[in-house]
Amino acid sequence: MKICLNTHNLAGDFSLEELIQVCKRQGIGGIEFSVGYGHKHGVELETPGEGILDIRERLYGEGLETVSIATYCRFDGKEEAEIARNVEDAKKGIMLASQMGAPVFRVVGNDLPDFISRDAFIGRISKILGELGDFARGYGVKVLLNMHGTFQFRKDMQAVMKKCAERNCGLVYNCDDGDLVGGSAELTLGEVMPYLAHVHMHEMLGIFPYKEMFGILKSHGYKGWFSIVVDEPSCEPERMIGYYKRLAEAYYTSA
């Protein structure tokens, strides 16, 4: 099981050195850098290239992988200018991922707008994602769409991926309670599995059936990363990270 740490919430206040040391102490092999939040790790779209190369070399020297660059670039806005800004930021994020040696870059959809139809929004996302995937191919990076917000239903994800999966795109599974059918994630996972390239874990003591999910993924031969992502900060972030990692490993081993 490959567990990495997403810097959102739990690790946003860690300097790069603190982040490295926490990962080493807790036996975490990779980092998913969330950018655009002003985190103290220093990896941002605006970070100068020489600074990024220094960070990359520092991580490499400590045996840590940059697993992903995760942005909150989203494409559900009403104004064309807003959408265009997010597309340009996504391209910057792709170049950043390449500089950092990260194999994947993440965006979100994110919410189904009320001013266009579902089919029109699927068409919009498919077009943008395909263009980003084509752009990212030249940088050796794959573009992933997070099943996030209200735009996470399995049929919508299938519709998008059928249009752009061959254009260097895939999905991040988000362990969302909304995926459940009769309390099980099996139906959703079965339908998105061909496109799944990364998993974001969230509240492990809620209703989402993590043990079932791990068993399903193991049966399909999933070998990708699992990110520790929590929705609330903690006053004891390293302790929470350690507990979270061990709980995930226990569920995974017993699945």
PDB file of C-alpha atoms in Angstrom:
ATOM      1  CA  MET A   1       0.000   0.000   0.000  1.00  0.00           C
ATOM      2  CA  LYS A   2       1.473   3.338  -1.082  1.00  0.00           C
ATOM      3  CA  ILE A   3       0.368   6.167   1.211  1.00  0.00           C
ATOM      4  CA  CYS A   4       1.219   9.797   0.536  1.00  0.00           C
ATOM      5  CA  LEU A   5       0.383  12.978   2.388  1.00  0.00           C
ATOM      6  CA  ASN A   6      -1.699  15.701   0.776  1.00  0.00           C
ATOM      7  CA  THR A   7      -0.671  19.015   2.274  1.00  0.00           C
ATOM      8  CA  HIS A   8      -4.238  20.357   2.532  1.00  0.00           C
ATOM      9  CA  ASN A   9      -5.303  21.055   6.132  1.00  0.00           C
ATOM     10  CA  LEU A  10      -3.049  18.703   8.123  1.00  0.00           C
ATOM     11  CA  ALA A  11       0.251  19.786   6.595  1.00  0.00           C
ATOM     12  CA  GLY A  12      -0.449  23.299   5.337  1.00  0.00           C
ATOM     13  CA  ASP A  13       1.444  24.917   8.214  1.00  0.00           C
ATOM     14  CA  PHE A  14       4.558  22.740   7.856  1.00  0.00           C
ATOM     15  CA  SER A  15       7.652  24.249   6.316  1.00  0.00           C
ATOM     16  CA  LEU A  16       9.298  22.063   3.687  1.00  0.00           C
ATOM     17  CA  GLU A  17      11.777  20.788   6.266  1.00  0.00           C
ATOM     18  CA  GLU A  18       9.039  20.003   8.785  1.00  0.00           C
ATOM     19  CA  LEU A  19       7.026  18.255   6.069  1.00  0.00           C
ATOM     20  CA  ILE A  20      10.000  16.099   5.129  1.00  0.00           C
ATOM     21  CA  GLN A  21      10.726  15.127   8.719  1.00  0.00           C
ATOM     22  CA  VAL A  22       7.085  14.283   9.500  1.00  0.00           C
ATOM     23  CA  CYS A  23       6.889  12.024   6.440  1.00  0.00           C
ATOM     24  CA  LYS A  24      10.112  10.287   7.404  1.00  0.00           C
ATOM     25  CA  ARG A  25       9.050   9.754  11.023  1.00  0.00           C
ATOM     26  CA  GLN A  26       5.656   8.396  10.005  1.00  0.00           C
ATOM     27  CA  GLY A  27       6.916   6.188   7.186  1.00  0.00           C
ATOM     28  CA  ILE A  28       5.150   8.097   4.413  1.00  0.00           C
ATOM     29  CA  GLY A  29       6.851   7.773   1.044  1.00  0.00           C
ATOM     30  CA  GLY A  30       5.328  10.575  -0.999  1.00  0.00           C
ATOM     31  CA  ILE A  31       3.807  14.040  -0.928  1.00  0.00           C
ATOM     32  CA  GLU A  32       0.895  15.482  -2.878  1.00  0.00           C
ATOM     33  CA  PHE A  33       1.414  19.228  -2.874  1.00  0.00           C
ATOM     34  CA  SER A  34      -1.762  21.308  -2.748  1.00  0.00           C
ATOM     35  CA  VAL A  35      -0.984  24.651  -4.364  1.00  0.00           C
ATOM     36  CA  GLY A  36      -2.855  27.930  -4.365  1.00  0.00           C
ATOM     37  CA  TYR A  37      -3.491  28.027  -0.621  1.00  0.00           C
ATOM     38  CA  GLY A  38      -0.331  29.766   0.548  1.00  0.00           C
ATOM     39  CA  HIS A  39       0.970  26.685   2.328  1.00  0.00           C
ATOM     40  CA  LYS A  40       4.360  27.021   4.007  1.00  0.00           C
ATOM     41  CA  HIS A  41       6.006  24.247   1.953  1.00  0.00           C
ATOM     42  CA  GLY A  42       6.771  26.805  -0.765  1.00  0.00           C
ATOM     43  CA  VAL A  43       5.577  24.852  -3.800  1.00  0.00           C
ATOM     44  CA  GLU A  44       3.368  27.260  -5.742  1.00  0.00           C
ATOM     45  CA  LEU A  45       2.596  28.131  -9.341  1.00  0.00           C
ATOM     46  CA  GLU A  46       4.602  31.323  -8.891  1.00  0.00           C
ATOM     47  CA  THR A  47       7.680  29.729  -7.286  1.00  0.00           C
ATOM     48  CA  PRO A  48      10.743  30.472  -9.443  1.00  0.00           C
ATOM     49  CA  GLY A  49      12.124  27.532 -11.386  1.00  0.00           C
ATOM     50  CA  GLU A  50      15.401  27.422  -9.490  1.00  0.00           C
ATOM     51  CA  GLY A  51      13.464  27.266  -6.224  1.00  0.00           C
ATOM     52  CA  ILE A  52      11.395  24.351  -7.500  1.00  0.00           C
ATOM     53  CA  LEU A  53      14.522  22.464  -8.591  1.00  0.00           C
ATOM     54  CA  ASP A  54      16.052  22.988  -5.136  1.00  0.00           C
ATOM     55  CA  ILE A  55      12.896  21.561  -3.521  1.00  0.00           C
ATOM     56  CA  ARG A  56      12.877  18.625  -5.923  1.00  0.00           C
ATOM     57  CA  GLU A  57      16.501  17.800  -5.145  1.00  0.00           C
ATOM     58  CA  ARG A  58      15.850  18.093  -1.408  1.00  0.00           C
ATOM     59  CA  LEU A  59      12.988  15.604  -1.596  1.00  0.00           C
ATOM     60  CA  TYR A  60      14.965  13.263  -3.830  1.00  0.00           C
ATOM     61  CA  GLY A  61      17.837  13.295  -1.362  1.00  0.00           C
ATOM     62  CA  GLU A  62      15.452  12.222   1.402  1.00  0.00           C
ATOM     63  CA  GLY A  63      13.919   9.420  -0.650  1.00  0.00           C
ATOM     64  CA  LEU A  64      10.523  11.134  -0.934  1.00  0.00           C
ATOM     65  CA  GLU A  65       8.446  11.176  -4.108  1.00  0.00           C
ATOM     66  CA  THR A  66       6.402  14.097  -5.359  1.00  0.00           C
ATOM     67  CA  VAL A  67       3.286  12.095  -6.117  1.00  0.00           C
ATOM     68  CA  SER A  68       1.017  14.825  -7.489  1.00  0.00           C
ATOM     69  CA  ILE A  69       0.431  18.535  -7.823  1.00  0.00           C
ATOM     70  CA  ALA A  70      -3.145  19.277  -6.757  1.00  0.00           C
ATOM     71  CA  THR A  71      -4.795  22.567  -7.640  1.00  0.00           C
ATOM     72  CA  TYR A  72      -8.295  23.830  -7.082  1.00  0.00           C
ATOM     73  CA  CYS A  73      -8.567  24.865 -10.726  1.00  0.00           C
ATOM     74  CA  ARG A  74     -12.254  24.473 -11.506  1.00  0.00           C
ATOM     75  CA  PHE A  75     -14.375  24.988 -14.574  1.00  0.00           C
ATOM     76  CA  ASP A  76     -17.920  25.550 -13.343  1.00  0.00           C
ATOM     77  CA  GLY A  77     -17.856  29.347 -13.596  1.00  0.00           C
ATOM     78  CA  LYS A  78     -20.295  31.432 -15.594  1.00  0.00           C
ATOM     79  CA  GLU A  79     -17.812  33.899 -17.068  1.00  0.00           C
ATOM     80  CA  GLU A  80     -15.540  32.856 -19.922  1.00  0.00           C
ATOM     81  CA  ALA A  81     -12.709  34.952 -18.503  1.00  0.00           C
ATOM     82  CA  GLU A  82     -12.880  33.055 -15.224  1.00  0.00           C
ATOM     83  CA  ILE A  83     -12.770  29.714 -17.000  1.00  0.00           C
ATOM     84  CA  ALA A  84      -9.850  30.884 -19.127  1.00  0.00           C
ATOM     85  CA  ARG A  85      -7.901  31.927 -15.993  1.00  0.00           C
ATOM     86  CA  ASN A  86      -8.406  28.503 -14.496  1.00  0.00           C
ATOM     87  CA  VAL A  87      -7.262  26.819 -17.703  1.00  0.00           C
ATOM     88  CA  GLU A  88      -4.099  28.947 -17.759  1.00  0.00           C
ATOM     89  CA  ASP A  89      -3.429  28.174 -14.087  1.00  0.00           C
ATOM     90  CA  ALA A  90      -3.918  24.488 -14.831  1.00  0.00           C
ATOM     91  CA  LYS A  91      -1.290  24.687 -17.562  1.00  0.00           C
ATOM     92  CA  LYS A  92       1.088  26.341 -15.099  1.00  0.00           C
ATOM     93  CA  GLY A  93       0.318  23.505 -12.680  1.00  0.00           C
ATOM     94  CA  ILE A  94       1.149  20.926 -15.324  1.00  0.00           C
ATOM     95  CA  MET A  95       4.509  22.578 -15.948  1.00  0.00           C
ATOM     96  CA  LEU A  96       5.088  22.701 -12.185  1.00  0.00           C
ATOM     97  CA  ALA A  97       4.300  18.984 -11.903  1.00  0.00           C
ATOM     98  CA  SER A  98       6.848  18.288 -14.622  1.00  0.00           C
ATOM     99  CA  GLN A  99       9.488  20.395 -12.866  1.00  0.00           C
ATOM    100  CA  MET A 100       8.807  18.569  -9.594  1.00  0.00           C
ATOM    101  CA  GLY A 101       8.924  15.138 -11.211  1.00  0.00           C
ATOM    102  CA  ALA A 102       5.282  14.430 -10.360  1.00  0.00           C
ATOM    103  CA  PRO A 103       3.572  11.989 -12.742  1.00  0.00           C
ATOM    104  CA  VAL A 104       0.088  13.457 -12.290  1.00  0.00           C
ATOM    105  CA  PHE A 105      -1.656  16.807 -11.941  1.00  0.00           C
ATOM    106  CA  ARG A 106      -5.147  17.256 -10.447  1.00  0.00           C
ATOM    107  CA  VAL A 107      -8.072  19.554 -11.164  1.00  0.00           C
ATOM    108  CA  VAL A 108     -11.717  19.508 -10.042  1.00  0.00           C
ATOM    109  CA  GLY A 109     -14.906  19.952 -12.081  1.00  0.00           C
ATOM    110  CA  ASN A 110     -16.420  21.042  -9.587  1.00  0.00           C
ATOM    111  CA  ASP A 111     -20.160  21.710  -9.036  1.00  0.00           C
ATOM    112  CA  LEU A 112     -22.936  21.216 -11.563  1.00  0.00           C
ATOM    113  CA  PRO A 113     -23.971  24.761 -12.529  1.00  0.00           C
ATOM    114  CA  ASP A 114     -27.635  25.763 -12.562  1.00  0.00           C
ATOM    115  CA  PHE A 115     -27.253  27.902 -15.675  1.00  0.00           C
ATOM    116  CA  ILE A 116     -26.415  25.151 -18.187  1.00  0.00           C
ATOM    117  CA  SER A 117     -27.618  21.602 -18.670  1.00  0.00           C
ATOM    118  CA  ARG A 118     -25.812  18.561 -17.305  1.00  0.00           C
ATOM    119  CA  ASP A 119     -24.961  17.415 -20.841  1.00  0.00           C
ATOM    120  CA  ALA A 120     -23.557  20.835 -21.712  1.00  0.00           C
ATOM    121  CA  PHE A 121     -21.399  20.850 -18.591  1.00  0.00           C
ATOM    122  CA  ILE A 122     -20.119  17.356 -19.347  1.00  0.00           C
ATOM    123  CA  GLY A 123     -19.218  18.626 -22.804  1.00  0.00           C
ATOM    124  CA  ARG A 124     -17.402  21.645 -21.334  1.00  0.00           C
ATOM    125  CA  ILE A 125     -15.388  19.582 -18.868  1.00  0.00           C
ATOM    126  CA  SER A 126     -14.548  16.965 -21.487  1.00  0.00           C
ATOM    127  CA  LYS A 127     -13.276  19.617 -23.895  1.00  0.00           C
ATOM    128  CA  ILE A 128     -11.146  21.404 -21.287  1.00  0.00           C
ATOM    129  CA  LEU A 129      -9.794  18.202 -19.793  1.00  0.00           C
ATOM    130  CA  GLY A 130      -8.895  16.822 -23.208  1.00  0.00           C
ATOM    131  CA  GLU A 131      -7.034  20.012 -24.110  1.00  0.00           C
ATOM    132  CA  LEU A 132      -5.141  19.909 -20.820  1.00  0.00           C
ATOM    133  CA  GLY A 133      -4.330  16.236 -21.315  1.00  0.00           C
ATOM    134  CA  ASP A 134      -2.909  16.952 -24.766  1.00  0.00           C
ATOM    135  CA  PHE A 135      -0.866  19.823 -23.341  1.00  0.00           C
ATOM    136  CA  ALA A 136       0.400  17.693 -20.432  1.00  0.00           C
ATOM    137  CA  ARG A 137       1.520  14.827 -22.648  1.00  0.00           C
ATOM    138  CA  GLY A 138       4.459  16.889 -23.852  1.00  0.00           C
ATOM    139  CA  TYR A 139       5.547  17.358 -20.224  1.00  0.00           C
ATOM    140  CA  GLY A 140       5.274  13.691 -19.268  1.00  0.00           C
ATOM    141  CA  VAL A 141       2.358  14.387 -16.912  1.00  0.00           C
ATOM    142  CA  LYS A 142      -1.138  12.877 -16.762  1.00  0.00           C
ATOM    143  CA  VAL A 143      -4.154  15.067 -15.952  1.00  0.00           C
ATOM    144  CA  LEU A 144      -6.592  13.761 -13.352  1.00  0.00           C
ATOM    145  CA  LEU A 145     -10.117  14.977 -12.644  1.00  0.00           C
ATOM    146  CA  ASN A 146     -11.136  14.686  -9.003  1.00  0.00           C
ATOM    147  CA  MET A 147     -14.607  13.254  -8.335  1.00  0.00           C
ATOM    148  CA  HIS A 148     -15.391  16.266  -6.196  1.00  0.00           C
ATOM    149  CA  GLY A 149     -18.248  18.580  -5.270  1.00  0.00           C
ATOM    150  CA  THR A 150     -21.613  17.865  -6.856  1.00  0.00           C
ATOM    151  CA  PHE A 151     -19.894  16.779 -10.068  1.00  0.00           C
ATOM    152  CA  GLN A 152     -18.834  13.330  -8.892  1.00  0.00           C
ATOM    153  CA  PHE A 153     -21.645  11.001  -9.973  1.00  0.00           C
ATOM    154  CA  ARG A 154     -20.286   7.869 -11.657  1.00  0.00           C
ATOM    155  CA  LYS A 155     -22.332   8.299 -14.854  1.00  0.00           C
ATOM    156  CA  ASP A 156     -21.012  11.841 -15.305  1.00  0.00           C
ATOM    157  CA  MET A 157     -17.444  10.630 -14.780  1.00  0.00           C
ATOM    158  CA  GLN A 158     -17.947   7.844 -17.300  1.00  0.00           C
ATOM    159  CA  ALA A 159     -19.334  10.294 -19.846  1.00  0.00           C
ATOM    160  CA  VAL A 160     -16.341  12.611 -19.435  1.00  0.00           C
ATOM    161  CA  MET A 161     -13.768   9.838 -19.532  1.00  0.00           C
ATOM    162  CA  LYS A 162     -15.258   8.260 -22.650  1.00  0.00           C
ATOM    163  CA  LYS A 163     -14.542  11.546 -24.390  1.00  0.00           C
ATOM    164  CA  CYS A 164     -11.062  12.251 -23.081  1.00  0.00           C
ATOM    165  CA  ALA A 165      -9.454   9.224 -21.368  1.00  0.00           C
ATOM    166  CA  GLU A 166      -7.435   8.528 -24.514  1.00  0.00           C
ATOM    167  CA  ARG A 167      -6.188  12.117 -24.370  1.00  0.00           C
ATOM    168  CA  ASN A 168      -3.979  11.461 -21.335  1.00  0.00           C
ATOM    169  CA  CYS A 169      -6.673  11.892 -18.653  1.00  0.00           C
ATOM    170  CA  GLY A 170      -7.892   9.889 -15.687  1.00  0.00           C
ATOM    171  CA  LEU A 171      -9.766  10.135 -12.368  1.00  0.00           C
ATOM    172  CA  VAL A 172      -9.071  10.651  -8.695  1.00  0.00           C
ATOM    173  CA  TYR A 173     -11.495   8.618  -6.610  1.00  0.00           C
ATOM    174  CA  ASN A 174     -12.608  10.746  -3.663  1.00  0.00           C
ATOM    175  CA  CYS A 175     -14.219   8.293  -1.186  1.00  0.00           C
ATOM    176  CA  ASP A 176     -17.451  10.291  -1.155  1.00  0.00           C
ATOM    177  CA  ASP A 177     -20.521   9.133   0.767  1.00  0.00           C
ATOM    178  CA  GLY A 178     -22.544  10.152  -2.305  1.00  0.00           C
ATOM    179  CA  ASP A 179     -20.972   7.264  -4.216  1.00  0.00           C
ATOM    180  CA  LEU A 180     -22.699   4.690  -2.061  1.00  0.00           C
ATOM    181  CA  VAL A 181     -25.526   2.531  -3.367  1.00  0.00           C
ATOM    182  CA  GLY A 182     -27.164   0.538  -0.595  1.00  0.00           C
ATOM    183  CA  GLY A 183     -24.227   1.414   1.643  1.00  0.00           C
ATOM    184  CA  SER A 184     -21.687  -0.014  -0.800  1.00  0.00           C
ATOM    185  CA  ALA A 185     -19.127   1.628  -3.081  1.00  0.00           C
ATOM    186  CA  GLU A 186     -18.866  -1.409  -5.346  1.00  0.00           C
ATOM    187  CA  LEU A 187     -21.108  -0.135  -8.161  1.00  0.00           C
ATOM    188  CA  THR A 188     -19.383   3.247  -8.425  1.00  0.00           C
ATOM    189  CA  LEU A 189     -15.894   1.768  -8.218  1.00  0.00           C
ATOM    190  CA  GLY A 190     -16.700  -0.853 -10.826  1.00  0.00           C
ATOM    191  CA  GLU A 191     -17.810   1.796 -13.305  1.00  0.00           C
ATOM    192  CA  VAL A 192     -14.903   4.218 -12.812  1.00  0.00           C
ATOM    193  CA  MET A 193     -12.155   1.621 -12.276  1.00  0.00           C
ATOM    194  CA  PRO A 194     -10.865   1.718 -15.884  1.00  0.00           C
ATOM    195  CA  TYR A 195      -9.979   5.389 -15.398  1.00  0.00           C
ATOM    196  CA  LEU A 196      -8.884   5.425 -11.752  1.00  0.00           C
ATOM    197  CA  ALA A 197      -5.310   6.630 -11.191  1.00  0.00           C
ATOM    198  CA  HIS A 198      -5.262   7.984  -7.610  1.00  0.00           C
ATOM    199  CA  VAL A 199      -7.341   7.799  -4.423  1.00  0.00           C
ATOM    200  CA  HIS A 200      -8.073  10.532  -1.883  1.00  0.00           C
ATOM    201  CA  MET A 201      -9.023   9.133   1.524  1.00  0.00           C
ATOM    202  CA  HIS A 202     -11.127  11.302   3.838  1.00  0.00           C
ATOM    203  CA  GLU A 203     -12.982  10.675   7.124  1.00  0.00           C
ATOM    204  CA  MET A 204     -12.098   7.091   7.991  1.00  0.00           C
ATOM    205  CA  LEU A 205     -14.506   6.849  10.922  1.00  0.00           C
ATOM    206  CA  GLY A 206     -17.573   7.938   8.946  1.00  0.00           C
ATOM    207  CA  ILE A 207     -20.026   5.838   6.957  1.00  0.00           C
ATOM    208  CA  PHE A 208     -17.841   5.349   3.890  1.00  0.00           C
ATOM    209  CA  PRO A 209     -16.818   1.626   3.755  1.00  0.00           C
ATOM    210  CA  TYR A 210     -13.030   1.892   3.505  1.00  0.00           C
ATOM    211  CA  LYS A 211     -12.362  -1.783   4.148  1.00  0.00           C
ATOM    212  CA  GLU A 212     -14.730  -2.724   1.312  1.00  0.00           C
ATOM    213  CA  MET A 213     -13.099  -0.160  -0.983  1.00  0.00           C
ATOM    214  CA  PHE A 214      -9.617  -1.476  -0.291  1.00  0.00           C
ATOM    215  CA  GLY A 215     -10.770  -5.015  -1.003  1.00  0.00           C
ATOM    216  CA  ILE A 216     -12.331  -3.986  -4.314  1.00  0.00           C
ATOM    217  CA  LEU A 217      -9.229  -2.075  -5.382  1.00  0.00           C
ATOM    218  CA  LYS A 218      -6.955  -4.973  -4.413  1.00  0.00           C
ATOM    219  CA  SER A 219      -9.099  -7.381  -6.427  1.00  0.00           C
ATOM    220  CA  HIS A 220      -8.698  -5.127  -9.479  1.00  0.00           C
ATOM    221  CA  GLY A 221      -4.939  -4.932  -9.020  1.00  0.00           C
ATOM    222  CA  TYR A 222      -4.810  -1.236  -8.159  1.00  0.00           C
ATOM    223  CA  LYS A 223      -1.182  -0.276  -7.468  1.00  0.00           C
ATOM    224  CA  GLY A 224      -1.502   3.507  -7.242  1.00  0.00           C
ATOM    225  CA  TRP A 225      -1.192   5.949  -4.376  1.00  0.00           C
ATOM    226  CA  PHE A 226      -3.614   6.683  -1.545  1.00  0.00           C
ATOM    227  CA  SER A 227      -3.525  10.273  -0.285  1.00  0.00           C
ATOM    228  CA  ILE A 228      -4.192  11.234   3.307  1.00  0.00           C
ATOM    229  CA  VAL A 229      -6.649  14.121   2.864  1.00  0.00           C
ATOM    230  CA  VAL A 230      -8.773  15.415   5.723  1.00  0.00           C
ATOM    231  CA  ASP A 231     -11.446  18.081   5.692  1.00  0.00           C
ATOM    232  CA  GLU A 232     -10.583  19.713   9.009  1.00  0.00           C
ATOM    233  CA  PRO A 233      -7.262  20.916  10.444  1.00  0.00           C
ATOM    234  CA  SER A 234      -5.934  19.487  13.706  1.00  0.00           C
ATOM    235  CA  CYS A 235      -4.130  21.021  16.680  1.00  0.00           C
ATOM    236  CA  GLU A 236      -1.884  17.927  16.623  1.00  0.00           C
ATOM    237  CA  PRO A 237      -1.315  17.354  12.902  1.00  0.00           C
ATOM    238  CA  GLU A 238       1.537  14.852  13.100  1.00  0.00           C
ATOM    239  CA  ARG A 239      -0.283  12.710  15.657  1.00  0.00           C
ATOM    240  CA  MET A 240      -3.369  12.727  13.413  1.00  0.00           C
ATOM    241  CA  ILE A 241      -1.270  11.831  10.364  1.00  0.00           C
ATOM    242  CA  GLY A 242       0.284   8.913  12.237  1.00  0.00           C
ATOM    243  CA  TYR A 243      -3.069   7.587  13.468  1.00  0.00           C
ATOM    244  CA  TYR A 244      -4.619   8.031  10.038  1.00  0.00           C
ATOM    245  CA  LYS A 245      -1.833   6.152   8.253  1.00  0.00           C
ATOM    246  CA  ARG A 246      -1.971   3.222  10.661  1.00  0.00           C
ATOM    247  CA  LEU A 247      -5.749   2.984  10.468  1.00  0.00           C
ATOM    248  CA  ALA A 248      -5.627   2.962   6.666  1.00  0.00           C
ATOM    249  CA  GLU A 249      -2.975   0.259   6.691  1.00  0.00           C
ATOM    250  CA  ALA A 250      -5.011  -1.851   9.115  1.00  0.00           C
ATOM    251  CA  TYR A 251      -8.125  -1.632   6.955  1.00  0.00           C
ATOM    252  CA  TYR A 252      -6.114  -2.385   3.819  1.00  0.00           C
ATOM    253  CA  THR A 253      -4.323  -5.398   5.307  1.00  0.00           C
ATOM    254  CA  SER A 254      -7.549  -6.919   6.620  1.00  0.00           C
ATOM    255  CA  ALA A 255      -9.563  -6.312   3.423  1.00  0.00           C
TER     256      ALA A 255
END
